[in-house]
CSV table of C-alpha atoms in Angstrom, one decimal:
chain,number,residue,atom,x,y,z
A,16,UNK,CA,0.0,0.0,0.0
A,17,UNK,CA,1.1,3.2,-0.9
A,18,UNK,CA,1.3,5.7,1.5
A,19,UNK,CA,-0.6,9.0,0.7
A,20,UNK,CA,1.3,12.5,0.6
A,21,UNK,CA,0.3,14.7,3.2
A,22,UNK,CA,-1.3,17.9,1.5
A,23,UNK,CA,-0.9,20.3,4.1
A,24,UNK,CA,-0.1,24.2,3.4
A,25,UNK,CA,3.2,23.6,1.5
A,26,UNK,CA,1.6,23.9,-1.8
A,27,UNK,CA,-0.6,27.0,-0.5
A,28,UNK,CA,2.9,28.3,0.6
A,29,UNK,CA,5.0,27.9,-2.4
A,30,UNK,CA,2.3,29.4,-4.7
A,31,UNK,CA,2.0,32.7,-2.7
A,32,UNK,CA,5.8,33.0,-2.5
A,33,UNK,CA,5.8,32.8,-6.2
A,34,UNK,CA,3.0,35.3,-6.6
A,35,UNK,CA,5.0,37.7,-4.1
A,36,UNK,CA,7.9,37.5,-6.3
A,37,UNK,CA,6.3,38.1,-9.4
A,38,UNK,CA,4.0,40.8,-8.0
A,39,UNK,CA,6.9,42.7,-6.6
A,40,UNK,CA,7.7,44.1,-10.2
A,41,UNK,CA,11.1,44.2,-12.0
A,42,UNK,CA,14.5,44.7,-10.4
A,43,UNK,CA,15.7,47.9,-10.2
A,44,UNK,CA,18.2,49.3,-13.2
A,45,UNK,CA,21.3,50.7,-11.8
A,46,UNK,CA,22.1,54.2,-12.5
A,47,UNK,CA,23.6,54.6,-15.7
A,48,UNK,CA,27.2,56.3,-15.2
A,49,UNK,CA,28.2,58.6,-18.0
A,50,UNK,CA,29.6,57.3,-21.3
A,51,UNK,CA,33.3,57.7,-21.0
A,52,UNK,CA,34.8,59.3,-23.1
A,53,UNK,CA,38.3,57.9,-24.1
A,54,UNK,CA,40.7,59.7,-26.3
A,55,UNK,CA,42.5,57.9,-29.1
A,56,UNK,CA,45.6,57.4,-28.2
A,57,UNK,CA,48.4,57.6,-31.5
A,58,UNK,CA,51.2,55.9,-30.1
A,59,UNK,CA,53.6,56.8,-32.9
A,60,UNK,CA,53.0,60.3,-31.0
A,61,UNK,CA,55.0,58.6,-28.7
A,62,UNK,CA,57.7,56.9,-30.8
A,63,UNK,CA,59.6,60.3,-31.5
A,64,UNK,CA,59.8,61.4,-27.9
A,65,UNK,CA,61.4,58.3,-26.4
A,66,UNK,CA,64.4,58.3,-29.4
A,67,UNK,CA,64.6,62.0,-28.0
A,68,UNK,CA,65.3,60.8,-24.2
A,69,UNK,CA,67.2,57.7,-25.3
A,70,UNK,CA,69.4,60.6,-27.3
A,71,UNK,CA,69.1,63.2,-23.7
A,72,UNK,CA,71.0,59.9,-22.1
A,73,UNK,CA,74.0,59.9,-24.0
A,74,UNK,CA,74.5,63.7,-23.8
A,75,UNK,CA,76.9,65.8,-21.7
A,76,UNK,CA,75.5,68.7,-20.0
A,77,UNK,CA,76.6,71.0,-22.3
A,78,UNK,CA,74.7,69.4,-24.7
A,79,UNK,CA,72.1,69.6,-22.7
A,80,UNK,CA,72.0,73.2,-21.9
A,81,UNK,CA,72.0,73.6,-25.4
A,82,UNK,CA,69.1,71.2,-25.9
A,83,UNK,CA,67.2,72.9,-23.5
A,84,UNK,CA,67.9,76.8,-24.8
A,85,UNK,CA,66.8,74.9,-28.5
A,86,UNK,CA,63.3,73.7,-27.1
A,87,UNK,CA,62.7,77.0,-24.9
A,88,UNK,CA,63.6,78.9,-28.0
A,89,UNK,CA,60.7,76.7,-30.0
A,90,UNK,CA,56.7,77.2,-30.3
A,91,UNK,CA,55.3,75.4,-27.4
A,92,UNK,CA,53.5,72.8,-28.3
A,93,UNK,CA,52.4,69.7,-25.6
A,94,UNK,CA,55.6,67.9,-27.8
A,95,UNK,CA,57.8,70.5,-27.3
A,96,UNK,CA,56.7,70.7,-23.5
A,97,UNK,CA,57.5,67.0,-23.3
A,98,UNK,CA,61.0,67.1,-25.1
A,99,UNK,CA,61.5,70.1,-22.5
A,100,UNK,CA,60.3,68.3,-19.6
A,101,UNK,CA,63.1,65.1,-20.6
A,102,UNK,CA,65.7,67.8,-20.8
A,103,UNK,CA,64.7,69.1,-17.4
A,104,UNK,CA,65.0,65.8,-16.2
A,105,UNK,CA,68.4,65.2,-16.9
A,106,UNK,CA,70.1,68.3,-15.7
A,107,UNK,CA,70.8,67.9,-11.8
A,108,UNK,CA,69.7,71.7,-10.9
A,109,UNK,CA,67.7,72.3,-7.9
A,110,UNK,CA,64.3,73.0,-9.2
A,111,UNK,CA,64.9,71.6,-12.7
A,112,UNK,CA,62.6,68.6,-11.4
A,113,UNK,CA,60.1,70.9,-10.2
A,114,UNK,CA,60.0,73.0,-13.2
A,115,UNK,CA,59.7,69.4,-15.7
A,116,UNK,CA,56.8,68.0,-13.4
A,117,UNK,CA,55.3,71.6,-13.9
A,118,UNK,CA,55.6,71.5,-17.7
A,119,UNK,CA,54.6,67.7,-17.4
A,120,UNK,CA,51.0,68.7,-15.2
A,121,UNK,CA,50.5,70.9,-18.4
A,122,UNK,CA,50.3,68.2,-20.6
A,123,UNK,CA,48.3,66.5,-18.7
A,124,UNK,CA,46.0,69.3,-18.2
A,125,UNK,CA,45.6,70.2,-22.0
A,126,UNK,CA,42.5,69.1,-23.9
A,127,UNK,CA,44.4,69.1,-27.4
A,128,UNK,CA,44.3,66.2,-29.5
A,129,UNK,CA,48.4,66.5,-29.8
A,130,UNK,CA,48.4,66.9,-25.9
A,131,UNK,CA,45.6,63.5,-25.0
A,132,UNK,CA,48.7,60.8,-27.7
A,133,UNK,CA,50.8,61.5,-25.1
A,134,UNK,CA,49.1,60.9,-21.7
A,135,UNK,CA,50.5,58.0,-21.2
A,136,UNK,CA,54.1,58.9,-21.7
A,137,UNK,CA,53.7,61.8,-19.7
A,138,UNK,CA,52.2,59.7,-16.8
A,139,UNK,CA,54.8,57.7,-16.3
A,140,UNK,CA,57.5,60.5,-16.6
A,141,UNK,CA,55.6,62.8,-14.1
A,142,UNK,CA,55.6,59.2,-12.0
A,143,UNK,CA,59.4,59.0,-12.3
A,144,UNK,CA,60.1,62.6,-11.5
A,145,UNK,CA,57.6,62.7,-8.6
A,146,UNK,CA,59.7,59.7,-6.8
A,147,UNK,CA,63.1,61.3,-7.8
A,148,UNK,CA,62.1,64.3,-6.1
A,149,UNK,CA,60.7,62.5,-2.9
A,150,UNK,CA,63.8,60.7,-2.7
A,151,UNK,CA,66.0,63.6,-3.2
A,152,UNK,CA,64.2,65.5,-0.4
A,153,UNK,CA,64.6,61.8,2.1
A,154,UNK,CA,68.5,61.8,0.9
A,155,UNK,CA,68.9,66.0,1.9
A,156,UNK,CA,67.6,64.8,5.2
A,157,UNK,CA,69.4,61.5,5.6
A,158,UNK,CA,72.3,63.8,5.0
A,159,UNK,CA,71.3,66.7,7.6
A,160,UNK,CA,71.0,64.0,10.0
A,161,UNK,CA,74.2,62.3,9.8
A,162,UNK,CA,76.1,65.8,9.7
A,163,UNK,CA,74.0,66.4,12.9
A,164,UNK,CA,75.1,62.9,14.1
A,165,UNK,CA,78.5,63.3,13.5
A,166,UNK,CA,78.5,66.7,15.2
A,167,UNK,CA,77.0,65.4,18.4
A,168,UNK,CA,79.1,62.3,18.3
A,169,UNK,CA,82.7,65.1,18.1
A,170,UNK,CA,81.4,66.6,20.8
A,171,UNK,CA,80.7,64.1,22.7
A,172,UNK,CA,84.4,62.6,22.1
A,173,UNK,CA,86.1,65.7,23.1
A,174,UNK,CA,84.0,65.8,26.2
A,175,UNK,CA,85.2,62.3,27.3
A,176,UNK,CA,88.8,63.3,26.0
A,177,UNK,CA,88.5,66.4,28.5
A,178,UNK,CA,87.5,64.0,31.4
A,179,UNK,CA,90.1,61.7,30.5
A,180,UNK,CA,92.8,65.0,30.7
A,181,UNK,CA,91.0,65.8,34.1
A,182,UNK,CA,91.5,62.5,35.7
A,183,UNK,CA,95.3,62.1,34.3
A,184,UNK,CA,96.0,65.3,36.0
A,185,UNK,CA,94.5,64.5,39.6
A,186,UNK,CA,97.2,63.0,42.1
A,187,UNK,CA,97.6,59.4,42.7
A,188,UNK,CA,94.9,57.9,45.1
A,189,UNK,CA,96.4,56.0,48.4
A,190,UNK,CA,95.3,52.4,48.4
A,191,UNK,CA,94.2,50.9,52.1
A,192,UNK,CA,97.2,48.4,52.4
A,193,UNK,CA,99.8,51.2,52.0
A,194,UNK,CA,100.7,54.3,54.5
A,195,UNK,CA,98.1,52.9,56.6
A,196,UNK,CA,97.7,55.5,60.0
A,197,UNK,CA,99.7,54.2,62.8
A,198,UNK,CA,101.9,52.0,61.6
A,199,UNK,CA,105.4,51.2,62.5
């Protein structure tokens, strides 16, 4: 004999959870974000630029200055400011840095078609120069530190050499055994 199924609510139960879910209407869209809008990057743009600095490695710094009085003399274009920025790059001045990751944020900035082929390129060198110049500014203080270090240490040297003077020069301490009071 077959046992019968019980027939309790559970059919009642799955049918209204199915009505619920289709009753509740479809699932909310997400918001839409904005097309983005990506700008065509001409990599032969690039091509040019990176014989430049391959060329800016080999040079001495005279060549240099005269690269760089060459490219400030020229029109500037987002190129021009890149070539400068390379230049800037390889001379060892103080703000030289500064001024190439200035000339580099310009690029960057620019909305012209000659300026948006090179993003990339001038990402990564504005990368580069930003770490040079944090690790220039760590080295000046490793430096200040050590000349403060070795300062201290001097002083402290000629302090102990001073003490050592000052106990050469006082007399000979007794010991107990010898000239003992009374003795014969």
């Amino acid at each position: 004999m077959i046992a019968a199924r019980p027939r309790g609510r559970w059919p009642g139960l799955l049918a209204a959870a199915l009505l619920a879910a289709c009753a509740s209407g479809p699932a909310p869209e997400l918001a839409a974000s904005p097309p983005m809008t990506v700008a065509r990057v001409d990599e032969a743009a690039m091509l040019p630029l990176l014989g430049h600095l391959q060329l800016l490695q080999q040079m001495s710094p005279q060549e240099l200055q005269r690269e760089r009085g060459v490219l400030a003399a020229m029109p500037q274009t987002p190129a021009t400011q890149v070539r400068l920025a390379m230049v800037l790059g390889q001379v060892r001045g103080p703000t030289d840095l500064i001024r190439a990751l200035g000339l580099l944020d310009a690029v960057l900035k620019s909305r012209e078609p000659a300026a948006a082929s090179l993003h990339p390129l001038t990402r990564v060198l504005a990368s580069q120069y930003r770490e040079r110049l944090r690790l220039e500014t760590q080295n000046e203080k490793l430096l200040q530190q050590l000349k403060d270090s070795q300062r201290r240490s001097s002083e402290l040297q000629e302090k102990l050499d001073a003490l050592t003077d000052i106990e050469r020069s006082l007399p000979a301490r007794p010991t107990a055994g010898s000239n003992a009071p009374g003795g014969p």
